[in-house]
Tab-separated table of C-alpha atoms in Angstrom:
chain	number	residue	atom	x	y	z
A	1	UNK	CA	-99.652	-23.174	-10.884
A	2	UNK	CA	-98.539	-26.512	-9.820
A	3	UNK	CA	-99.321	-27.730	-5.783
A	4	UNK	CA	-98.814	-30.916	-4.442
A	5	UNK	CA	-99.964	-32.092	-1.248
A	6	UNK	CA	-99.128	-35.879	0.410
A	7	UNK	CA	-101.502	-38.183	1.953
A	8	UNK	CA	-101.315	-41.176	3.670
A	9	UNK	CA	-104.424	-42.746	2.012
A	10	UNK	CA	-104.615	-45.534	-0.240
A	11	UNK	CA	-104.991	-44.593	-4.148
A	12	UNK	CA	-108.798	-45.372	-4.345
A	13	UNK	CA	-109.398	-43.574	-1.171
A	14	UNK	CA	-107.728	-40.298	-2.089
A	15	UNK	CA	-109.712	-40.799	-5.605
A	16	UNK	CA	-112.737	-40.776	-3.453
A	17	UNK	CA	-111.957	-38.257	-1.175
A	18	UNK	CA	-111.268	-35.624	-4.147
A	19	UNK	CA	-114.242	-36.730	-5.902
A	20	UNK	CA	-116.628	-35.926	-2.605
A	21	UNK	CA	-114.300	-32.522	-2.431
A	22	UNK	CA	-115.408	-31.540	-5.800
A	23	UNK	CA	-118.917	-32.156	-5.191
A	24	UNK	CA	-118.866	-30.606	-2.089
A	25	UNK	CA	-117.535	-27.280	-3.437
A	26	UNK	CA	-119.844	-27.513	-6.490
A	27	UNK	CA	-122.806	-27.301	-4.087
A	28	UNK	CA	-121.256	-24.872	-2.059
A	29	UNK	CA	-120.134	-22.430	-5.118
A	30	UNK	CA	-123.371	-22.989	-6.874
A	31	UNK	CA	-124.419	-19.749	-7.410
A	32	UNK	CA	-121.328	-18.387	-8.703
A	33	UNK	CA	-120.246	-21.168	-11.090
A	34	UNK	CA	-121.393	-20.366	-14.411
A	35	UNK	CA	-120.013	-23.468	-15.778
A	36	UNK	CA	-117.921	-26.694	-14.540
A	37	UNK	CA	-116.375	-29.491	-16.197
A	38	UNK	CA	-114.824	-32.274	-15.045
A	39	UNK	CA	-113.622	-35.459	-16.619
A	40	UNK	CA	-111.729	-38.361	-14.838
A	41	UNK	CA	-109.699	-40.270	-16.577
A	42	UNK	CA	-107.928	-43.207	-13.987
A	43	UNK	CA	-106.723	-41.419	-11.334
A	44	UNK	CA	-106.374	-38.077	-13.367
A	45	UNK	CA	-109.550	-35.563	-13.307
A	46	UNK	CA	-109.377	-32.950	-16.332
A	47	UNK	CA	-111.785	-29.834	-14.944
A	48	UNK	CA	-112.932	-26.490	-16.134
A	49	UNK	CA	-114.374	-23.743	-14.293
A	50	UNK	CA	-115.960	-20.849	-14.925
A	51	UNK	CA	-116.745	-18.268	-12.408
A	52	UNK	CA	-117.090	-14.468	-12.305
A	53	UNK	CA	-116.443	-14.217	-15.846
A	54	UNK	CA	-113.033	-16.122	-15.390
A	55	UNK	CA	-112.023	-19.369	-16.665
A	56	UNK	CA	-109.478	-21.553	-15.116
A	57	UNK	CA	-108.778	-24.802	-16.081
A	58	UNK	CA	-106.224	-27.922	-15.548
A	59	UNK	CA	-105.962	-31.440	-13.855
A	60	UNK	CA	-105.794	-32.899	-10.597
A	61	UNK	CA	-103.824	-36.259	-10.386
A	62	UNK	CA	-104.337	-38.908	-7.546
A	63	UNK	CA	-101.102	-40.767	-7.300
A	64	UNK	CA	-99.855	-42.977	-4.463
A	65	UNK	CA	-98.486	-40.873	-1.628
A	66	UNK	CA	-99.598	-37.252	-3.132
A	67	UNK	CA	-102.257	-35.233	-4.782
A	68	UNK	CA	-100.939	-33.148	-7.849
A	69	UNK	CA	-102.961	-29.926	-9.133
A	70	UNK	CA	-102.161	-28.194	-12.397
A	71	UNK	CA	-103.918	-25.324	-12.935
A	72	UNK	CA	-103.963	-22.720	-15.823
A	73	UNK	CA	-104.758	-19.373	-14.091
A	74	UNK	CA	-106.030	-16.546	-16.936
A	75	UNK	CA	-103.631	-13.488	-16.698
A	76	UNK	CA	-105.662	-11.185	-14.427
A	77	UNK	CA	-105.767	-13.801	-11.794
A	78	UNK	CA	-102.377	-14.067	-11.649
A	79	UNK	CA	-102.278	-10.875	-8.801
A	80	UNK	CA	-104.430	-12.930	-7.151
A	81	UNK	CA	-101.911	-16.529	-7.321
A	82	UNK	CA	-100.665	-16.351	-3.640
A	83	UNK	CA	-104.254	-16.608	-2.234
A	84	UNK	CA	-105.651	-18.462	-4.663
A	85	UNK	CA	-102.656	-21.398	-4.248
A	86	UNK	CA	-103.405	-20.601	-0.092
A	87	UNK	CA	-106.802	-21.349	-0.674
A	88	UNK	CA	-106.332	-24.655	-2.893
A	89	UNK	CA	-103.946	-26.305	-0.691
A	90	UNK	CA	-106.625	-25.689	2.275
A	91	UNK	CA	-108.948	-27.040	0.739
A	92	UNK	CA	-106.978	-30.083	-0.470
A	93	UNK	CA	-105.605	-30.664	2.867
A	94	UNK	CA	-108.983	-30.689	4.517
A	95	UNK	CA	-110.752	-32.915	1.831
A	96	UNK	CA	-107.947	-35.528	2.118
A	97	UNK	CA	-107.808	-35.661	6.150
């Protein structure tokens, strides 16, 4: 599942912004991640998650004018991929505004 959502911040800031988004929903999820991941390389972040006996995984990429998330969704989720993209590009949207 691939969503892309612009910004109008610089490069660093949107870095920033989607690190501070990622912490943010790691406190907030806390009790129902069983395991998280996360590895920035640049401007790319390589993350994990495990939640609810599901694993999804993929990247999120910080380039100049957009945000780009890749993410591998395990076959039972993929009922769910409508709210589950709804719910991504929320959150995106808020943690870059």
């Amino acid at each position: 599942m691939k969503i892309e959502i612009q910004h109008l911040l610089s490069k660093e800031d949107a870095k920033i912004r989607m690190e501070n988004l990622i912490q943010k929903l790691k406190n907030e999820y806390e009790g129902q991640i069983q395991n998280m991941s996360e590895q920035w390389a640049n401007y790319t972040n390589s993350i994990q998650v495990a939640a609810r006996g599901y694993s999804i995984s993929g990247t999120i990429e910080v380039k100049e004018s957009i945000v780009s998330v890749d993410l591998r969704i395990p076959f039972l989720l993929q009922a769910f991929s409508k709210k589950i993209r709804s719910v991504v590009e929320e959150q995106l949207k808020k943690g870059l505004s």
